């Protein structure tokens, strides 16, 4: 039987951050996950808290937010916790493909619906989106690539737009990963750059769907900018997300290089619990069930979409450890009458409640399992979708959970 | 724009379009107005069940005979709208063998073929049935596609000279002394108001019958009964499954192409426009139907919806299941109302053709014409074209060469070409019209992905027409979608919901009131 210092359950941004932090502290780490996590669906930029108006400094905005939201995950990490975790994230992405804030507060970036969206850290391939003005921007869509509707974007943003047939292939029904792989080919992106250049009418910015390559996006950016003479930026669009996939790959590469054990594709079917501690987990790998043991565990399995939470008709459960889940009322109260409500639907506040050390607690505030911590969106009392805090919560609590677990 | 016609029909459901078709076959000009799209009322909000009549055999033999007769006619004139699945009336121990014996006897008397099955035989045919069953009876039930049925009635009527205006609402009746001489209408999209003069005005508005009659100071005894239904993501059974017991709530499962529709409830409603499926109804339907299909709880539900049945009221009964499902043709002129106004209401989808026949017979008689009805023998124009998954796949292969076939809706395989064709026709006037006429947004994601793509297509057009863009349509669609999925949000549907919210509220930052930014506001 293999024994680890720490087992991280979940391969989303929270789990990956926890595993990397623990590796950095010299721990022997196993990270297990069922799939590639929400990163590959929605990962684009790093949001901290989109609710803070762009003219407010981030540190000030978040500190004030924490004071009025004592149950929020950020209240566990504090601004310092967020800051150091974000700095560690940025170290993993050195130039040329780096993440940086465009100002001292949130920046607004264009989206695939032609709206503007507030965010904090921006990858270099999206940076120009924060600087563009509609009058100087050309939006380019690809004929047959249905998950980015260029006309929708350009109509809403009130800038010029073109939809190009793809050079060489001209295929219809292309997917984002297929397009990204084509972009990785020098000849393809050179011909595309040339095709864009011929459409330009003096624009200084060019917006493209976020498919600028998986292997070396900075090189794709450079090719396109050199040929067109304009600043090029990626626009986040319908899942799957290529920028999020890049983040996942970078983490995995780093974790494997530093000696973490990576197990993907198999669900955790249960836990071995004894005397208020978790001793191990079981992983289904039909026809075998493998058991892994560790001194500490971090649960970072996400929300409903990731499988960290599961809603039965009457109650919400946490399937791996069956630890208590905070639930806002009964089923009829989980959702508001309208899809768009001024407040997030009550169910989004559901999740695992923890103590200051991120250890899950029951309704009386008692720690459930002494060596288990929870991190990421599975935590209760945030509204990541509406607040726009998904990556910030993942990174800050993943970082803190690992620090606390190994401080024992 | 003022118009003139012989017969003005109000209501674009099965009854109204059925009347337009019947009249057109008899050579009588008509004009139909519908305030929404076709099948906006109960015609589009039912369980899609082609009754054999078995459900009514014991309690209402007349209704049973009517059903089986219309069942046979519809199979003949609209084979492409029907999946001849057959149906089972399943007895659980609590239903008892006695009702089953009565049922078989009553079906025999009504002329409905029955085939008694042992539990073993029934389980071999429908493996998901409860092993507790004590027997089943096979009858000629089926599944029916009401939308195609209604659209084809309309299409056929139009090809024979009838005129049809959708999104056109009646705002008042025009009186000429003791007669109703026409209607005032308003185009709900352009807001244009105009009058339509007519010799006869037929009120075929189903649950809205009194809404129209109030304009003439009239009222009839009509009870509104809300029935709620659930749609599963997969098809649970090959055949229609009924409980073999006196008709009650939560006792029918109808297969519909690749899914199943579970129903229904029966609750008194006040208003045909404003009602919702409650959590209690959903829990009831799942619990009750779990008796027939025990593993139902693990199923993924994609949507809930409700319709409002117009039930003719008789004195002294409070249970809507015992109120007659029969229909009434009321000539208001002969009962102290204005002449020229006729109401046809009550009834059910199964008897829409018969209701149309009786109405057209009445009009002919009053006009002094002797032209017999032929809707029971004249096939609908689309007969011979299938709508099943298999047919759709075959059409897709024929119509769209792999090189240029862009699929807009991946769940239901709707090609971009199909939507382009509808737009070219130029009759659709809003997003919901397109969704009505294709299977777009009817699949697992309920439009979460394909509506963004559809909108792209529409924006491409508005750009060509130099119009601005707006996310109002997208947000409107998401609100409509919400009404259907909110009641079934648990388990796997809830996972999907988190995905959709993450896209539209998270990634695209759409909010109740969209914030500014460069062009970010509403156009």
XYZ file of N, CA, C and O in Angstrom, chain B residues 122-206:
340
model
N -45.941 -8.812 -19.660
C -45.826 -7.350 -19.617
C -44.397 -6.934 -19.285
O -43.856 -5.998 -19.884
N -43.763 -7.619 -18.341
C -42.389 -7.278 -17.951
C -41.402 -7.567 -19.080
O -40.400 -6.854 -19.227
N -41.698 -8.588 -19.862
C -40.824 -8.882 -21.000
C -40.938 -7.760 -22.033
O -39.962 -7.395 -22.687
N -42.132 -7.165 -22.165
C -42.321 -6.076 -23.130
C -41.783 -4.761 -22.594
O -41.247 -3.946 -23.342
N -41.952 -4.514 -21.307
C -41.520 -3.257 -20.675
C -40.723 -3.570 -19.413
O -41.257 -3.586 -18.305
N -39.428 -3.811 -19.574
C -38.611 -4.307 -18.445
C -38.509 -3.341 -17.261
O -38.164 -3.763 -16.167
N -38.777 -2.061 -17.476
C -38.620 -1.127 -16.352
C -39.861 -1.067 -15.474
O -39.855 -0.395 -14.442
N -40.910 -1.766 -15.872
C -42.115 -1.819 -15.037
C -41.818 -2.474 -13.693
O -40.917 -3.300 -13.581
N -42.627 -2.118 -12.715
C -42.449 -2.706 -11.387
C -42.704 -4.203 -11.418
O -43.697 -4.660 -11.994
N -41.859 -4.985 -10.765
C -42.104 -6.430 -10.694
C -43.330 -6.762 -9.840
O -43.763 -7.916 -9.810
N -43.885 -5.732 -9.177
C -45.063 -5.973 -8.343
C -46.346 -6.091 -9.159
O -47.396 -6.415 -8.606
N -46.319 -5.795 -10.449
C -47.580 -5.753 -11.213
C -48.285 -7.111 -11.188
O -47.652 -8.161 -11.154
N -49.615 -7.032 -11.193
C -50.393 -8.274 -11.174
C -51.008 -8.561 -12.545
O -51.686 -9.567 -12.729
N -50.762 -7.673 -13.497
C -51.254 -7.927 -14.845
C -51.277 -6.646 -15.648
O -51.043 -5.553 -15.107
N -51.519 -6.780 -16.948
C -51.615 -5.600 -17.814
C -52.549 -5.923 -18.965
O -52.806 -7.087 -19.254
N -53.064 -4.845 -19.581
C -53.945 -5.017 -20.733
C -53.430 -4.109 -21.839
O -53.207 -2.915 -21.610
N -53.221 -4.688 -23.024
C -52.731 -3.873 -24.128
C -53.902 -3.268 -24.916
O -54.882 -3.959 -25.202
N -53.795 -1.976 -25.225
C -54.825 -1.280 -25.999
C -54.141 -0.428 -27.079
O -52.936 -0.171 -26.982
N -54.900 0.023 -28.101
C -54.271 0.799 -29.188
C -54.044 2.278 -28.860
O -54.484 3.161 -29.586
N -53.364 2.584 -27.742
C -52.903 3.949 -27.456
C -51.755 4.281 -28.398
O -51.222 3.398 -29.066
N -51.324 5.524 -28.383
C -50.163 5.900 -29.176
C -49.639 7.243 -28.724
O -50.141 7.833 -27.762
N -48.606 7.720 -29.429
C -48.076 9.053 -29.137
C -48.392 9.939 -30.330
O -48.360 9.486 -31.471
N -48.719 11.192 -30.061
C -49.070 12.108 -31.147
C -48.267 13.391 -31.006
O -47.984 13.835 -29.889
N -47.890 13.959 -32.137
C -47.128 15.206 -32.152
C -48.100 16.336 -32.482
O -48.423 16.562 -33.643
N -48.610 17.015 -31.462
C -49.667 18.005 -31.706
C -49.188 19.186 -32.527
O -49.972 19.773 -33.266
N -47.912 19.553 -32.418
C -47.469 20.740 -33.140
C -47.537 20.519 -34.651
O -48.077 21.325 -35.388
N -46.987 19.378 -35.083
C -47.038 19.076 -36.511
C -48.484 18.983 -36.970
O -48.853 19.484 -38.041
N -49.312 18.340 -36.161
C -50.722 18.181 -36.497
C -51.383 19.544 -36.753
O -52.065 19.751 -37.755
N -51.146 20.477 -35.855
C -51.777 21.792 -35.962
C -51.209 22.584 -37.142
O -51.949 23.168 -37.929
N -49.882 22.571 -37.271
C -49.259 23.322 -38.354
C -49.725 22.786 -39.711
O -49.958 23.539 -40.656
N -49.907 21.475 -39.799
C -50.336 20.886 -41.072
C -51.804 21.197 -41.366
O -52.181 21.376 -42.513
N -52.632 21.225 -40.338
C -54.014 21.654 -40.541
C -54.016 23.074 -41.099
O -54.749 23.389 -42.029
N -53.153 23.925 -40.511
C -53.084 25.316 -40.944
C -52.569 25.417 -42.371
O -53.116 26.137 -43.207
N -51.508 24.659 -42.646
C -50.879 24.706 -43.976
C -51.881 24.264 -45.041
O -52.008 24.880 -46.098
N -52.599 23.178 -44.739
C -53.561 22.658 -45.709
C -54.688 23.665 -45.941
O -55.106 23.897 -47.073
N -55.151 24.274 -44.842
C -56.214 25.270 -44.967
C -55.741 26.436 -45.826
O -56.451 26.903 -46.724
N -54.500 26.887 -45.569
C -53.959 28.022 -46.341
C -53.854 27.692 -47.819
O -54.132 28.526 -48.674
N -53.439 26.453 -48.107
C -53.284 26.073 -49.512
C -54.651 26.054 -50.216
O -54.727 26.061 -51.432
N -55.721 26.003 -49.428
C -57.060 26.011 -50.040
C -57.737 27.369 -49.843
O -58.959 27.470 -49.923
N -56.972 28.382 -49.543
C -57.525 29.730 -49.553
C -57.774 30.377 -48.205
O -58.124 31.554 -48.140
N -57.641 29.637 -47.124
C -57.835 30.257 -45.806
C -56.677 31.213 -45.530
O -55.572 31.035 -46.044
N -56.938 32.241 -44.734
C -55.861 33.156 -44.340
C -55.589 32.992 -42.846
O -56.533 32.768 -42.071
N -54.320 33.098 -42.455
C -53.977 32.902 -41.046
C -53.040 34.014 -40.593
O -52.036 34.300 -41.252
N -53.364 34.649 -39.492
C -52.511 35.698 -38.924
C -52.111 35.287 -37.509
O -52.961 35.240 -36.615
N -50.829 34.990 -37.315
C -50.387 34.691 -35.953
C -49.874 35.977 -35.302
O -49.672 36.990 -35.982
N -49.665 35.932 -33.999
C -49.271 37.121 -33.224
C -50.285 38.257 -33.418
O -49.926 39.426 -33.437
N -51.535 37.902 -33.615
C -52.585 38.885 -33.838
C -53.690 38.657 -32.808
O -54.326 37.609 -32.799
N -53.875 39.634 -31.946
C -54.754 39.460 -30.795
C -56.082 40.184 -30.993
O -56.098 41.326 -31.465
N -57.175 39.510 -30.623
C -58.478 40.158 -30.690
C -58.601 41.107 -29.498
O -58.394 40.710 -28.345
N -58.914 42.379 -29.794
C -59.040 43.350 -28.709
C -60.489 43.754 -28.473
O -60.807 44.360 -27.462
N -61.379 43.412 -29.415
C -62.780 43.757 -29.208
C -63.640 43.145 -30.298
O -63.137 42.728 -31.351
N -64.932 43.038 -30.017
C -65.870 42.522 -31.008
C -66.609 43.717 -31.604
O -66.917 44.680 -30.899
N -66.884 43.637 -32.895
C -67.598 44.735 -33.549
C -69.079 44.358 -33.622
O -69.417 43.304 -34.151
N -69.917 45.199 -33.057
C -71.355 44.938 -33.061
C -72.025 45.712 -34.178
O -71.657 46.838 -34.493
N -73.028 45.100 -34.756
C -73.860 45.798 -35.731
C -75.290 45.471 -35.342
O -75.823 44.432 -35.719
N -75.866 46.302 -34.487
C -77.206 46.011 -33.962
C -77.158 44.776 -33.087
O -76.366 44.703 -32.138
N -77.915 43.752 -33.443
C -77.961 42.542 -32.629
C -76.929 41.511 -33.081
O -76.881 40.415 -32.548
N -76.152 41.878 -34.083
C -75.165 40.921 -34.607
C -73.742 41.290 -34.201
O -73.434 42.440 -33.964
N -72.893 40.272 -34.184
C -71.459 40.523 -34.138
C -71.000 40.553 -35.585
O -71.231 39.599 -36.339
N -70.371 41.661 -35.978
C -70.066 41.819 -37.401
C -68.570 41.732 -37.689
O -68.131 41.978 -38.799
N -67.812 41.346 -36.681
C -66.372 41.232 -36.908
C -65.598 41.464 -35.618
O -66.183 41.496 -34.528
N -64.274 41.612 -35.765
C -63.435 41.807 -34.579
C -62.434 42.928 -34.831
O -62.073 43.208 -35.971
N -62.014 43.528 -33.738
C -60.889 44.451 -33.808
C -59.666 43.691 -33.310
O -59.766 42.943 -32.324
N -58.546 43.835 -34.019
C -57.345 43.096 -33.627
C -56.138 44.025 -33.551
O -56.178 45.164 -34.031
N -55.082 43.471 -32.944
C -53.838 44.230 -32.820
C -52.685 43.270 -33.112
O -52.651 42.157 -32.577
N -51.797 43.704 -33.986
C -50.590 42.919 -34.256
C -49.679 43.056 -33.038
O -49.264 44.161 -32.691
N -49.373 41.934 -32.375
C -48.641 42.020 -31.112
C -47.168 42.364 -31.303
O -46.481 42.671 -30.339
N -46.684 42.301 -32.517
C -45.278 42.642 -32.730
C -45.128 44.071 -33.255
O -44.324 44.837 -32.751
N -45.956 44.455 -34.239
C -45.840 45.820 -34.760
C -46.762 46.797 -34.025
O -46.664 47.998 -34.213
N -47.692 46.260 -33.198
C -48.675 47.068 -32.467
C -49.703 47.716 -33.394
O -50.506 48.533 -32.961
N -49.707 47.334 -34.652
C -50.693 47.870 -35.589
C -52.085 47.344 -35.237
O -52.263 46.161 -34.976
N -53.086 48.237 -35.215
C -54.459 47.826 -34.912
C -55.294 47.914 -36.174
O -55.118 48.831 -36.980
N -56.168 46.928 -36.376
C -57.068 46.981 -37.534
C -58.326 46.174 -37.246
O -58.436 45.530 -36.198
N -59.270 46.236 -38.175
C -60.550 45.548 -37.988
C -60.704 44.461 -39.031
O -60.146 44.557 -40.129
N -61.415 43.400 -38.678
C -61.732 42.339 -39.640
C -63.252 42.150 -39.606
O -63.809 41.796 -38.566
N -63.895 42.415 -40.727
C -65.346 42.229 -40.811
C -65.633 40.774 -41.162
O -64.913 40.174 -41.959
N -66.651 40.188 -40.525
C -66.969 38.786 -40.794
C -68.453 38.536 -40.581
O -69.103 39.188 -39.764
N -69.003 37.551 -41.317
C -70.399 37.170 -41.130
C -70.521 36.319 -39.857
O -71.480 36.432 -39.107
N -69.530 35.465 -39.659
C -69.524 34.603 -38.477
C -68.214 34.768 -37.715
O -67.167 34.857 -38.330
N -68.308 34.800 -36.411
C -67.099 34.815 -35.584
C -67.121 33.556 -34.720
O -68.082 33.320 -33.979
N -66.093 32.723 -34.872
C -66.024 31.482 -34.095
C -64.970 31.620 -33.007
O -63.790 31.894 -33.289
N -65.391 31.439 -31.794
C -64.507 31.546 -30.636
C -63.973 30.147 -30.326
O -64.643 29.341 -29.703
N -62.752 29.866 -30.834
C -62.159 28.533 -30.628
C -60.925 28.682 -29.754
O -59.854 28.179 -30.063
N -61.070 29.421 -28.650
C -59.912 29.805 -27.854
C -59.701 28.917 -26.632
O -58.867 29.223 -25.786
N -60.452 27.827 -26.544
C -60.229 26.869 -25.453
C -60.393 27.503 -24.091
O -61.458 28.021 -23.751
